[in-house]
């Protein structure tokens, strides 16, 4: 089986079979990262451009490592070092990159739909590494991979996503992915953080933490961005953390074998208390480990020579 | 030179006319409408045909020259998007003999000199009548009123801060009072910019899925309600621009039922498309107010049907590719509309929402009445502004074939039925597309 499209723009466009294919392929790549020589020649001679218009450490590094472990040549371009600062448009940047004939372009952009525009314009495979508040498909895939690794399945689970849902691409991609795979998704946060009509995406909405995490298998906490305070998305960090911080008291409401996830970077003591982040329920670092495997799988499936 | 249109169906709502008649045009005026108008008195058909240009429009519909009461011609200042020349060409090709242009140019049309410049430039283009709409406030900055009396004398037909809505209610009150005392309307672009701030499409399920910040219906509804309240208090003439929401339709319907002097327009995209058109991040469907939901589309159509909405205007908003071929959030708002407006509006007739006569009313008589201009009629002695429509012409929208500089249409590649095939302004044929 192969992927249908040349690009990975979002989880919305992926079928269940495609998601399973990616997760299975990723699982088979886990082993590579545990070797002493962490490299296979699979993508030798291929070029992957990481085009990051928005700050990122984890995702960019993860893509870079994924490419390098498959022997691809990876090039990182960030908005501050490219000609973007000189006022070049995204279209021109893309056409210039295309002219240098890479095999895949990984793009992160603060504007929703930027990867889609790129995908329409260039013949290379585009991987969305996060576009605005729209999608972050590789994050959802690594989340599903981690859930599957720990729970043995991604279906039939109850997953609560807590935080600023309105501004979260991680939330959207996970909602698409988890509901497709047959899990139940709950979203929670203060009313200002819940976007309009989100229930139509097939989720249940709560405005308090206790109700949201009751008897769930997974709690996924989202990072609170301080600058949102100015938009009246929440009144204060003090209040938010008193009512929405996951801690060792409220975690008891969830299932006994609950797993705690976070896409990072975490705000210790704001949305997640340190003892939870570092505690036995936490699989936050497993997510990071699996991120490399998922990105290796995507690069392999998209430009691994079979297409 | 005389022009005789024979064999066509004449629809003129201003005289309740819908019949197969001939129209004789002489010296730029409607000389006669009737059966066998201008039968040559002499038996020499040869000499008659030398001085009369006879055009057979059998199977076609001739109506008063269409008026587009809401366009952006972009000149002065944004000639890279559109000019008075190209906007006039596009207007004539779309079947319009008169265009009213919004003042959000650079400089803003807030003084006599800009109004006069537009009039002069349009006259030299000599393709359509251009009626400038002047700004409500200096620079459309919402602080101090423009010189309404002077602007009226210079040729302004209404006042609007379109695109930069009047946030200050006290200023809106004064503007309504002042304009109304001159028998003129304030055209209100209803948008609470605090509610719409940062938004780039309709707020709803689609914006939630796309992760784009939304512009809620209430941003429009709240200001429609405010302006109706001020219009009621002042007894002024208020015209609501580009109605896009079910709530606005309801508020205007109620205001009219209470006898207020409120009129309203909508644009073809608001009764044709929903926010689903943005699924692929098509910046050509990015417009303000934004494309709404099916419920709103149906309400707008119902508003047209029951007369709550008086006018169909294109809100022609041409943009250059550099304004549109960028990330969705950074793209300019607006749809190029002059050349698709009529065909999209004719769909309302096919759909049974409006009769052809009602549609023509909303594109001729009603805008003429709101502006108080002597247009939108085929009465004998009036200006010979006539649009000949082939209601059955099938054609496909091709953005590269548009005469407007603005190629930003979400209808590219779509099949259309019905087209202006001849546009006559002041007795002269300005556009023809005969098979």
JSON list of C-alpha atoms in Angstrom, two decimals, chain A residues 12 90-91 109-113 116-117 120 133-134 172 176 195-197 200-201, chain B residues 203-205 207-213 279-282 325-330:
[
{"chain": "A", "resi": 12, "resn": "UNK", "atom": "CA", "xyz": [-8.28, 15.27, 7.65]},
{"chain": "A", "resi": 90, "resn": "UNK", "atom": "CA", "xyz": [6.15, 32.55, -0.09]},
{"chain": "A", "resi": 91, "resn": "UNK", "atom": "CA", "xyz": [5.48, 31.82, -3.76]},
{"chain": "A", "resi": 109, "resn": "UNK", "atom": "CA", "xyz": [4.11, 28.60, 8.91]},
{"chain": "A", "resi": 110, "resn": "UNK", "atom": "CA", "xyz": [2.04, 30.80, 11.19]},
{"chain": "A", "resi": 111, "resn": "UNK", "atom": "CA", "xyz": [-0.61, 31.19, 8.48]},
{"chain": "A", "resi": 112, "resn": "UNK", "atom": "CA", "xyz": [-3.17, 28.42, 8.07]},
{"chain": "A", "resi": 113, "resn": "UNK", "atom": "CA", "xyz": [-3.17, 27.03, 4.55]},
{"chain": "A", "resi": 116, "resn": "UNK", "atom": "CA", "xyz": [-1.60, 23.91, 0.87]},
{"chain": "A", "resi": 117, "resn": "UNK", "atom": "CA", "xyz": [-0.62, 26.87, -1.27]},
{"chain": "A", "resi": 120, "resn": "UNK", "atom": "CA", "xyz": [-0.48, 23.45, -5.31]},
{"chain": "A", "resi": 133, "resn": "UNK", "atom": "CA", "xyz": [-4.15, 26.96, 14.15]},
{"chain": "A", "resi": 134, "resn": "UNK", "atom": "CA", "xyz": [-5.10, 24.55, 11.38]},
{"chain": "A", "resi": 172, "resn": "UNK", "atom": "CA", "xyz": [-7.50, 19.77, 15.46]},
{"chain": "A", "resi": 176, "resn": "UNK", "atom": "CA", "xyz": [-9.45, 14.22, 13.17]},
{"chain": "A", "resi": 195, "resn": "UNK", "atom": "CA", "xyz": [-13.99, 27.57, 18.98]},
{"chain": "A", "resi": 196, "resn": "UNK", "atom": "CA", "xyz": [-17.47, 27.90, 17.56]},
{"chain": "A", "resi": 197, "resn": "UNK", "atom": "CA", "xyz": [-19.30, 24.77, 16.43]},
{"chain": "A", "resi": 200, "resn": "UNK", "atom": "CA", "xyz": [-19.67, 19.29, 14.89]},
{"chain": "A", "resi": 201, "resn": "UNK", "atom": "CA", "xyz": [-16.18, 17.82, 14.64]},
{"chain": "B", "resi": 203, "resn": "UNK", "atom": "CA", "xyz": [-16.83, 32.43, 12.07]},
{"chain": "B", "resi": 204, "resn": "UNK", "atom": "CA", "xyz": [-18.39, 29.02, 12.24]},
{"chain": "B", "resi": 205, "resn": "UNK", "atom": "CA", "xyz": [-17.75, 25.35, 11.70]},
{"chain": "B", "resi": 207, "resn": "UNK", "atom": "CA", "xyz": [-13.35, 28.52, 10.31]},
{"chain": "B", "resi": 208, "resn": "UNK", "atom": "CA", "xyz": [-13.04, 26.20, 13.30]},
{"chain": "B", "resi": 209, "resn": "UNK", "atom": "CA", "xyz": [-11.92, 23.34, 11.08]},
{"chain": "B", "resi": 210, "resn": "UNK", "atom": "CA", "xyz": [-9.53, 25.51, 9.09]},
{"chain": "B", "resi": 211, "resn": "UNK", "atom": "CA", "xyz": [-8.09, 27.13, 12.20]},
{"chain": "B", "resi": 212, "resn": "UNK", "atom": "CA", "xyz": [-8.73, 30.59, 10.77]},
{"chain": "B", "resi": 213, "resn": "UNK", "atom": "CA", "xyz": [-9.93, 33.39, 12.95]},
{"chain": "B", "resi": 279, "resn": "UNK", "atom": "CA", "xyz": [-12.06, 24.90, 2.16]},
{"chain": "B", "resi": 280, "resn": "UNK", "atom": "CA", "xyz": [-9.05, 24.97, -0.13]},
{"chain": "B", "resi": 281, "resn": "UNK", "atom": "CA", "xyz": [-7.90, 28.35, 1.20]},
{"chain": "B", "resi": 282, "resn": "UNK", "atom": "CA", "xyz": [-8.96, 30.04, -2.07]},
{"chain": "B", "resi": 325, "resn": "UNK", "atom": "CA", "xyz": [-1.36, 35.14, -4.25]},
{"chain": "B", "resi": 326, "resn": "UNK", "atom": "CA", "xyz": [-0.15, 35.17, -0.68]},
{"chain": "B", "resi": 327, "resn": "UNK", "atom": "CA", "xyz": [-0.95, 33.29, 2.50]},
{"chain": "B", "resi": 328, "resn": "UNK", "atom": "CA", "xyz": [-4.70, 33.33, 3.14]},
{"chain": "B", "resi": 329, "resn": "UNK", "atom": "CA", "xyz": [-4.53, 35.53, 6.23]},
{"chain": "B", "resi": 330, "resn": "UNK", "atom": "CA", "xyz": [-2.40, 38.10, 4.41]}
]
